[in-house]
Amino acid sequence: MVMARFVEDFWGEKNSGFDVLYHNMKHGQISTKELADFVRERATIEEAYSRSMTKLAKSASNYSQLGDPSQCDSNTKDFWMNMQAVTVYLKKLSEQNPAASYYNVDVLKYQVSSNGIQSTPLNLATYWKCSAGTTDLRVDYKYNPEAMVAPSVLSNIQVVVPVDGGVTNMQSLPPAIWNAEQMKAFWKLSGISEKSENGGSGSLRAKFDLSEGPSKPTTLAVQFLSEGNTLSGVDIELVGTGYRLSLVKKRFATGRYLADY
């Protein structure tokens, strides 16, 4: 059984108005007109795939307000920026760290409902064989491109498996690291994708010699991330004359990603 929670990072940089706001704010020169221009500006989160919008379960922010649903089509939600709140927050950040070249603001947080194992980009299955003297472990993994809007590489993959029973020696393939103090085995994989061997499917194997066996099967934890992609398919569009997003970055990463035997 796989239990998964993901964190999506989605942010953009605007190349005109915000730069002016930051500069003027540091020098105490924010005018009423400038603030009004920003208040009139709105941010629109546009769903690139209609099926993904139905999965948006919850969204919240201290700096944006949900627009009138009657003004939105079924695949789009509009959010108006509360620029007064943003300005106050940015001013506070600038006072705390005046030397910073930029500041990050959480504009919108959202939750996405999942479809169980179909929503996990890396499916796992664990197999334990425990005896008094040894423990054999196999972890099968399989890349699942259907969980993503567009298949992308899963990178910085780490698999952590606690093993008790007084481990005295470990043999593993691919090679893992044994931490005797934490009583955990660590595997690190560079990346998995459709282009990987066997389409991104493989196994981690280990044999542990024990002095105080048998071991008890445990829950393993996995970490990975993917750049330039999201699981929800949510996209963002900035609506307003004179402004545009100069840079948009997307990323999702594991939060709590566990697999039971």
GROMACS .gro file of C-alpha atoms in nm:
model
  261
    1MET     CA    1   0.000   0.000   0.000
    2VAL     CA    2   0.130   0.342  -0.095
    3MET     CA    3   0.041   0.655   0.101
    4ALA     CA    4   0.140   0.975  -0.077
    5ARG     CA    5   0.124   1.348  -0.025
    6PHE     CA    6   0.278   1.591  -0.272
    7VAL     CA    7   0.374   1.955  -0.267
    8GLU     CA    8   0.347   2.156  -0.588
    9ASP     CA    9   0.556   2.469  -0.628
   10PHE     CA   10   0.424   2.714  -0.882
   11TRP     CA   11   0.556   3.065  -0.907
   12GLY     CA   12   0.624   3.341  -1.157
   13GLU     CA   13   0.821   3.659  -1.189
   14LYS     CA   14   0.669   3.973  -1.338
   15ASN     CA   15   0.910   4.198  -1.518
   16SER     CA   16   0.752   4.541  -1.487
   17GLY     CA   17   0.521   4.655  -1.208
   18PHE     CA   18   0.660   4.458  -0.915
   19ASP     CA   19   1.013   4.584  -0.974
   20VAL     CA   20   0.883   4.940  -0.950
   21LEU     CA   21   0.680   4.857  -0.641
   22TYR     CA   22   0.978   4.702  -0.463
   23HIS     CA   23   1.200   4.998  -0.545
   24ASN     CA   24   0.949   5.261  -0.444
   25MET     CA   25   0.849   5.073  -0.132
   26LYS     CA   26   1.209   5.069  -0.008
   27HIS     CA   27   1.224   5.444  -0.056
   28GLY     CA   28   0.878   5.519   0.082
   29GLN     CA   29   0.747   5.645  -0.251
   30ILE     CA   30   0.440   5.428  -0.317
   31SER     CA   31   0.177   5.651  -0.470
   32THR     CA   32  -0.199   5.605  -0.450
   33LYS     CA   33  -0.216   5.565  -0.826
   34GLU     CA   34   0.049   5.292  -0.827
   35LEU     CA   35  -0.135   5.102  -0.558
   36ALA     CA   36  -0.466   5.142  -0.740
   37ASP     CA   37  -0.311   5.006  -1.060
   38PHE     CA   38  -0.199   4.697  -0.873
   39VAL     CA   39  -0.534   4.654  -0.699
   40ARG     CA   40  -0.710   4.659  -1.036
   41GLU     CA   41  -0.479   4.392  -1.162
   42ARG     CA   42  -0.602   4.037  -1.130
   43ALA     CA   43  -0.440   3.696  -1.147
   44THR     CA   44  -0.620   3.418  -1.326
   45ILE     CA   45  -0.548   3.055  -1.264
   46GLU     CA   46  -0.645   2.881  -1.584
   47GLU     CA   47  -0.689   2.508  -1.604
   48ALA     CA   48  -0.507   2.378  -1.908
   49TYR     CA   49  -0.682   2.044  -1.880
   50SER     CA   50  -1.051   2.043  -1.794
   51ARG     CA   51  -1.022   1.713  -1.606
   52SER     CA   52  -0.772   1.870  -1.366
   53MET     CA   53  -0.998   2.155  -1.258
   54THR     CA   54  -1.247   1.906  -1.117
   55LYS     CA   55  -0.971   1.779  -0.886
   56LEU     CA   56  -0.910   2.115  -0.720
   57ALA     CA   57  -1.054   2.046  -0.378
   58LYS     CA   58  -0.955   2.357  -0.186
   59SER     CA   59  -0.765   2.681  -0.230
   60ALA     CA   60  -0.670   2.954   0.014
   61SER     CA   61  -0.461   3.268   0.029
   62ASN     CA   62  -0.411   3.576   0.242
   63TYR     CA   63  -0.344   3.789  -0.063
   64SER     CA   64  -0.607   3.690  -0.322
   65GLN     CA   65  -0.984   3.672  -0.347
   66LEU     CA   66  -1.191   3.431  -0.552
   67GLY     CA   67  -1.373   3.600  -0.837
   68ASP     CA   68  -1.741   3.572  -0.921
   69PRO     CA   69  -1.796   3.214  -1.045
   70SER     CA   70  -2.057   3.341  -1.291
   71GLN     CA   71  -1.779   3.528  -1.472
   72CYS     CA   72  -1.563   3.217  -1.512
   73ASP     CA   73  -1.594   2.928  -1.752
   74SER     CA   74  -1.592   2.575  -1.616
   75ASN     CA   75  -1.215   2.540  -1.660
   76THR     CA   76  -1.105   2.873  -1.513
   77LYS     CA   77  -1.105   3.041  -1.174
   78ASP     CA   78  -1.026   3.410  -1.133
   79PHE     CA   79  -0.847   3.557  -0.833
   80TRP     CA   80  -0.808   3.929  -0.764
   81MET     CA   81  -0.495   4.031  -0.581
   82ASN     CA   82  -0.534   4.208  -0.248
   83MET     CA   83  -0.244   4.440  -0.323
   84GLN     CA   84  -0.283   4.637  -0.001
   85ALA     CA   85  -0.212   4.320   0.196
   86VAL     CA   86   0.073   4.230  -0.041
   87THR     CA   87   0.224   4.577  -0.003
   88VAL     CA   88   0.211   4.561   0.377
   89TYR     CA   89   0.370   4.218   0.376
   90LEU     CA   90   0.645   4.315   0.130
   91LYS     CA   91   0.721   4.626   0.332
   92LYS     CA   92   0.762   4.408   0.640
   93LEU     CA   93   0.999   4.177   0.451
   94SER     CA   94   1.203   4.469   0.321
   95GLU     CA   95   1.242   4.605   0.674
   96GLN     CA   96   1.357   4.264   0.798
   97ASN     CA   97   1.601   4.211   0.511
   98PRO     CA   98   1.667   4.538   0.324
   99ALA     CA   99   1.958   4.390   0.127
  100ALA     CA  100   1.746   4.123  -0.044
  101SER     CA  101   1.714   4.152  -0.422
  102TYR     CA  102   1.365   3.997  -0.422
  103TYR     CA  103   1.102   3.854  -0.188
  104ASN     CA  104   0.877   3.549  -0.210
  105VAL     CA  105   0.505   3.574  -0.135
  106ASP     CA  106   0.264   3.280  -0.116
  107VAL     CA  107  -0.017   3.408  -0.336
  108LEU     CA  108  -0.233   3.096  -0.358
  109LYS     CA  109  -0.236   2.752  -0.197
  110TYR     CA  110  -0.455   2.473  -0.326
  111GLN     CA  111  -0.529   2.108  -0.261
  112VAL     CA  112  -0.588   1.846  -0.529
  113SER     CA  113  -0.797   1.534  -0.480
  114SER     CA  114  -0.628   1.212  -0.588
  115ASN     CA  115  -0.733   0.885  -0.747
  116GLY     CA  116  -0.523   0.658  -0.530
  117ILE     CA  117  -0.239   0.469  -0.694
  118GLN     CA  118  -0.332   0.616  -1.033
  119SER     CA  119  -0.221   0.957  -0.903
  120THR     CA  120   0.124   0.847  -0.784
  121PRO     CA  121   0.408   0.896  -1.035
  122LEU     CA  122   0.617   0.621  -0.876
  123ASN     CA  123   0.436   0.302  -0.773
  124LEU     CA  124   0.602   0.080  -0.512
  125ALA     CA  125   0.569  -0.273  -0.378
  126THR     CA  126   0.777  -0.420  -0.094
  127TYR     CA  127   0.856  -0.782  -0.013
  128TRP     CA  128   1.014  -0.905   0.311
  129LYS     CA  129   1.151  -1.247   0.405
  130CYS     CA  130   1.255  -1.249   0.770
  131SER     CA  131   1.432  -1.524   0.962
  132ALA     CA  132   1.636  -1.535   1.282
  133GLY     CA  133   1.968  -1.484   1.105
  134THR     CA  134   1.886  -1.286   0.790
  135THR     CA  135   1.635  -1.050   0.631
  136ASP     CA  136   1.579  -1.037   0.256
  137LEU     CA  137   1.416  -0.724   0.115
  138ARG     CA  138   1.297  -0.637  -0.233
  139VAL     CA  139   1.141  -0.307  -0.336
  140ASP     CA  140   0.983  -0.299  -0.682
  141TYR     CA  141   0.920   0.041  -0.838
  142LYS     CA  142   0.742   0.146  -1.155
  143TYR     CA  143   0.731   0.487  -1.322
  144ASN     CA  144   0.371   0.599  -1.384
  145PRO     CA  145   0.351   0.867  -1.657
  146GLU     CA  146  -0.030   0.872  -1.637
  147ALA     CA  147  -0.010   1.052  -1.302
  148MET     CA  148   0.143   1.361  -1.464
  149VAL     CA  149   0.007   1.611  -1.714
  150ALA     CA  150   0.319   1.553  -1.923
  151PRO     CA  151   0.569   1.275  -1.840
  152SER     CA  152   0.881   1.419  -1.680
  153VAL     CA  153   1.192   1.294  -1.504
  154LEU     CA  154   1.170   1.209  -1.134
  155SER     CA  155   1.501   1.319  -0.983
  156ASN     CA  156   1.682   1.321  -0.648
  157ILE     CA  157   1.517   0.992  -0.557
  158GLN     CA  158   1.586   0.858  -0.209
  159VAL     CA  159   1.446   0.539  -0.059
  160VAL     CA  160   1.480   0.491   0.317
  161VAL     CA  161   1.408   0.155   0.482
  162PRO     CA  162   1.433   0.096   0.860
  163VAL     CA  163   1.559  -0.253   0.948
  164ASP     CA  164   1.580  -0.381   1.306
  165GLY     CA  165   1.714  -0.708   1.444
  166GLY     CA  166   2.075  -0.603   1.498
  167VAL     CA  167   2.208  -0.569   1.143
  168THR     CA  168   2.575  -0.671   1.124
  169ASN     CA  169   2.618  -0.667   0.747
  170MET     CA  170   2.427  -0.556   0.436
  171GLN     CA  171   2.456  -0.666   0.075
  172SER     CA  172   2.253  -0.461  -0.172
  173LEU     CA  173   2.191  -0.405  -0.541
  174PRO     CA  174   2.209  -0.133  -0.650
  175PRO     CA  175   2.450  -0.034  -0.372
  176ALA     CA  176   2.286   0.124  -0.069
  177ILE     CA  177   2.425   0.294   0.241
  178TRP     CA  178   2.365   0.143   0.584
  179ASN     CA  179   2.336   0.385   0.877
  180ALA     CA  180   2.396   0.178   1.190
  181GLU     CA  181   2.301   0.459   1.426
  182GLN     CA  182   1.962   0.515   1.262
  183MET     CA  183   1.924   0.147   1.165
  184LYS     CA  184   1.821   0.245   0.813
  185ALA     CA  185   1.924   0.157   0.459
  186PHE     CA  186   1.946   0.443   0.208
  187TRP     CA  187   1.925   0.414  -0.170
  188LYS     CA  188   1.987   0.713  -0.394
  189LEU     CA  189   1.882   0.708  -0.760
  190SER     CA  190   1.971   0.984  -1.003
  191GLY     CA  191   1.652   0.983  -1.208
  192ILE     CA  192   1.364   0.775  -1.344
  193SER     CA  193   1.159   0.839  -1.658
  194GLU     CA  194   0.997   0.661  -1.951
  195LYS     CA  195   1.339   0.661  -2.118
  196SER     CA  196   1.499   0.473  -1.830
  197GLU     CA  197   1.577   0.104  -1.857
  198ASN     CA  198   1.260  -0.110  -1.869
  199GLY     CA  199   1.049   0.204  -1.902
  200GLY     CA  200   1.132   0.319  -1.552
  201SER     CA  201   1.066  -0.013  -1.377
  202GLY     CA  202   1.318  -0.182  -1.152
  203SER     CA  203   1.396  -0.334  -0.814
  204LEU     CA  204   1.604  -0.257  -0.508
  205ARG     CA  205   1.737  -0.564  -0.330
  206ALA     CA  206   1.916  -0.613  -0.001
  207LYS     CA  207   2.015  -0.894   0.234
  208PHE     CA  208   2.083  -0.815   0.598
  209ASP     CA  209   2.276  -1.039   0.839
  210LEU     CA  210   2.133  -1.017   1.191
  211SER     CA  211   2.255  -1.074   1.545
  212GLU     CA  212   1.920  -1.022   1.718
  213GLY     CA  213   1.671  -1.137   1.454
  214PRO     CA  214   1.422  -1.176   1.323
  215SER     CA  215   1.345  -0.831   1.184
  216LYS     CA  216   0.993  -0.692   1.164
  217PRO     CA  217   0.874  -0.561   0.825
  218THR     CA  218   0.851  -0.182   0.835
  219THR     CA  219   0.716   0.108   0.632
  220LEU     CA  220   0.963   0.264   0.390
  221ALA     CA  221   0.975   0.630   0.287
  222VAL     CA  222   1.054   0.776  -0.054
  223GLN     CA  223   1.150   1.125  -0.165
  224PHE     CA  224   1.174   1.268  -0.516
  225LEU     CA  225   1.091   1.579  -0.715
  226SER     CA  226   1.018   1.679  -1.072
  227GLU     CA  227   1.102   2.015  -1.227
  228GLY     CA  228   0.891   2.191  -1.489
  229ASN     CA  229   0.574   1.995  -1.423
  230THR     CA  230   0.275   1.961  -1.192
  231LEU     CA  231   0.044   1.673  -1.107
  232SER     CA  232  -0.271   1.885  -1.115
  233GLY     CA  233  -0.219   2.044  -1.455
  234VAL     CA  234  -0.295   2.387  -1.311
  235ASP     CA  235  -0.156   2.677  -1.513
  236ILE     CA  236  -0.144   3.049  -1.438
  237GLU     CA  237  -0.217   3.354  -1.648
  238LEU     CA  238  -0.168   3.716  -1.545
  239VAL     CA  239  -0.438   3.947  -1.682
  240GLY     CA  240  -0.368   4.320  -1.688
  241THR     CA  241  -0.243   4.582  -1.932
  242GLY     CA  242   0.124   4.667  -1.911
  243TYR     CA  243   0.226   4.357  -1.720
  244ARG     CA  244   0.339   4.009  -1.811
  245LEU     CA  245   0.500   3.711  -1.643
  246SER     CA  246   0.863   3.698  -1.747
  247LEU     CA  247   0.928   3.362  -1.583
  248VAL     CA  248   0.708   3.074  -1.469
  249LYS     CA  249   0.851   2.777  -1.278
  250LYS     CA  250   0.672   2.456  -1.193
  251ARG     CA  251   0.775   2.173  -0.965
  252PHE     CA  252   0.622   1.896  -0.759
  253ALA     CA  253   0.789   1.705  -0.478
  254THR     CA  254   0.700   1.435  -0.231
  255GLY     CA  255   0.566   1.534   0.105
  256ARG     CA  256   0.471   1.214   0.292
  257TYR     CA  257   0.527   0.921   0.056
  258LEU     CA  258   0.520   0.582   0.229
  259ALA     CA  259   0.491   0.219   0.123
  260ASP     CA  260   0.381  -0.070   0.346
  261TYR     CA  261   0.459  -0.434   0.286
   0.00000   0.00000   0.00000
